[in-house]
GROMACS .gro file of C-alpha atoms in nm:
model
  106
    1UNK     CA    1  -4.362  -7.653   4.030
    2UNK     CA    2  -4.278  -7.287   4.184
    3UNK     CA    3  -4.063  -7.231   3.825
    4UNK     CA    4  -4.383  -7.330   3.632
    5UNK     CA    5  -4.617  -7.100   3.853
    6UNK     CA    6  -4.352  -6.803   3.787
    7UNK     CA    7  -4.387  -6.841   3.419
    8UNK     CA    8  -4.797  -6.865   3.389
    9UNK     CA    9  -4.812  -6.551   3.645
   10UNK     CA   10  -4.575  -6.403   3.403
   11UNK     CA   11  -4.770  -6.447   3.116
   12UNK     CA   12  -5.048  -6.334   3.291
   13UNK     CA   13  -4.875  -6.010   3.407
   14UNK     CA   14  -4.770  -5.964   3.004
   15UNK     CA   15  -5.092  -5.994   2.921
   16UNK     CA   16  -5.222  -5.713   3.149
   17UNK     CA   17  -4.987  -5.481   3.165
   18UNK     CA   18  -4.754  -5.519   2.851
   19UNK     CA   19  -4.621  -5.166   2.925
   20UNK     CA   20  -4.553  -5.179   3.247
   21UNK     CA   21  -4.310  -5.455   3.180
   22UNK     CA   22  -4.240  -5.360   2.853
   23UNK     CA   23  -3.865  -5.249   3.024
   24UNK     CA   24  -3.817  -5.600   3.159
   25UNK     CA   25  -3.808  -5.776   2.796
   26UNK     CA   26  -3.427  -5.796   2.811
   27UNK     CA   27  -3.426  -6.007   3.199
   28UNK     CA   28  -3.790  -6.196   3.055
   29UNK     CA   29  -3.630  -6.357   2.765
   30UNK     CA   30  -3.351  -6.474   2.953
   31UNK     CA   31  -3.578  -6.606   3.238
   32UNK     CA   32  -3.747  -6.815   2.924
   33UNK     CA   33  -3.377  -6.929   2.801
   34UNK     CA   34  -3.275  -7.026   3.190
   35UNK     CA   35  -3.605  -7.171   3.190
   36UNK     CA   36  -3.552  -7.473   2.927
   37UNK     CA   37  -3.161  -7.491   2.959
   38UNK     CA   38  -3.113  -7.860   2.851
   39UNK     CA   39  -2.848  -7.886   3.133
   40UNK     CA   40  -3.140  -7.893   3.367
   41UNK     CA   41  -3.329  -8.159   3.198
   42UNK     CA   42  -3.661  -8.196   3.480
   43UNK     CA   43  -3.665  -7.830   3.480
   44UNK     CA   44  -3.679  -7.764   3.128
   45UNK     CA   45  -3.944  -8.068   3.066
   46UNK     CA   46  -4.170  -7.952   3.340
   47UNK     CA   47  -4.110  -7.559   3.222
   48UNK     CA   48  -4.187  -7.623   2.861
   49UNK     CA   49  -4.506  -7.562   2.810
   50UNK     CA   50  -4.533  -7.272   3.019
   51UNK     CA   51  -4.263  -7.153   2.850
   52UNK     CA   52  -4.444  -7.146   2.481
   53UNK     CA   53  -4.716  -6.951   2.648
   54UNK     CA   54  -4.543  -6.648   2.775
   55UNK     CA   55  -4.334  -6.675   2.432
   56UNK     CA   56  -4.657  -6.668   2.228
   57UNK     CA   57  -4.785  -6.391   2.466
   58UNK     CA   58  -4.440  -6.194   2.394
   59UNK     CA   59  -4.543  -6.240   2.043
   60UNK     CA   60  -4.892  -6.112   2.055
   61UNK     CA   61  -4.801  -5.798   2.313
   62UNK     CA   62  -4.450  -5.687   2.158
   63UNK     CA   63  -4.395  -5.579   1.789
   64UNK     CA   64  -4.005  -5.643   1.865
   65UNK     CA   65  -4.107  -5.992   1.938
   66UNK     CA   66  -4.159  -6.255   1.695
   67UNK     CA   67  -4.235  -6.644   1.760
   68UNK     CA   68  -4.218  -6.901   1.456
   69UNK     CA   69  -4.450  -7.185   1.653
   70UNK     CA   70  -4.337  -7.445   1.348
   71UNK     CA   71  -3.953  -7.388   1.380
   72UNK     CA   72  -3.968  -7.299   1.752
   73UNK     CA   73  -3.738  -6.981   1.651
   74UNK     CA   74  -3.746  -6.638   1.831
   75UNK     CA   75  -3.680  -6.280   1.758
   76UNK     CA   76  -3.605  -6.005   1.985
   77UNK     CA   77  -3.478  -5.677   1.882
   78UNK     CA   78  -3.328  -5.471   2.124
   79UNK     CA   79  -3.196  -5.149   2.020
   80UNK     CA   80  -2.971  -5.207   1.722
   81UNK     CA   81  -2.925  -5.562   1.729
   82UNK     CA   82  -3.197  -5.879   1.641
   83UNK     CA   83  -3.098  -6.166   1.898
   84UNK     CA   84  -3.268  -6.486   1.745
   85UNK     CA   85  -3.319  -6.774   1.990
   86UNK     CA   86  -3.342  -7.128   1.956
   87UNK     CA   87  -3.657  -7.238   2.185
   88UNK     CA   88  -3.609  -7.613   2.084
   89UNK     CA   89  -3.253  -7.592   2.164
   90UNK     CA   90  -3.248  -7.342   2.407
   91UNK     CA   91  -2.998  -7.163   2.223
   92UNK     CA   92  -2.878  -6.850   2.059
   93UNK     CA   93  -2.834  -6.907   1.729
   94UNK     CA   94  -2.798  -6.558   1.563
   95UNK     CA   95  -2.716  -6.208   1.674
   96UNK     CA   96  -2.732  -5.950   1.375
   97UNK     CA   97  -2.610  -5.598   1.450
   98UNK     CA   98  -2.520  -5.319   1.242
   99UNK     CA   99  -2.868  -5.128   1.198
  100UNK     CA  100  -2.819  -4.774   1.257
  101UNK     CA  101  -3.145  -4.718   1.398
  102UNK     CA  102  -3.347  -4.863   1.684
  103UNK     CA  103  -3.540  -5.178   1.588
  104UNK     CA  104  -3.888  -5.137   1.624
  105UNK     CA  105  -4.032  -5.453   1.508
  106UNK     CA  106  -3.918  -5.845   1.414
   0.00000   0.00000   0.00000
């Protein structure tokens, strides 16, 4: 229940100061992925929902953020490379790099 609370204050703290933690993206989406590991099978089914509300709220706050509710996929760019994440799985299940540029948006 403490793991659940985290993630709604989270959201919440997204929601009201998106720059503030706009640094903490990187250590956020791997609090999500730690979140719903299918390893931990009570966590992840008591974390889930939370979890699709801080991802949505990502979505909404970030541009480099992008959440495909239907396929449960997510994008995060960070610097030069687009990590895209499995949310049903909890998995990584693409990495593209080779943009020369910083990635701005997903």
């Amino acid at each position: 229940q403490e793991h659940v609370q985290s993630l709604i204050t989270l959201s919440s703290l997204v929601k009201k100061f998106p720059a503030e933690l706009f640094p903490e993206l990187p250590s956020l989406v791997e609090i999500i992925m730690h979140s719903i590991d299918p390893h931990r099978a009570h966590l992840r089914e008591a974390c889930l929902t939370s979890v699709k509300a801080l991802v949505n709220e990502l979505d909404r706050k970030y541009p480099m953020v992008s959440f495909a509710k239907k396929s449960q996929y997510m994008a995060f760019a960070q610097g030069h490379i687009i990590h895209i994440y499995d949310i049903g799985t909890a998995t990584k299940s693409h990495t593209f790099e080779g943009h020369s540029g910083t990635i701005c948006a997903t």
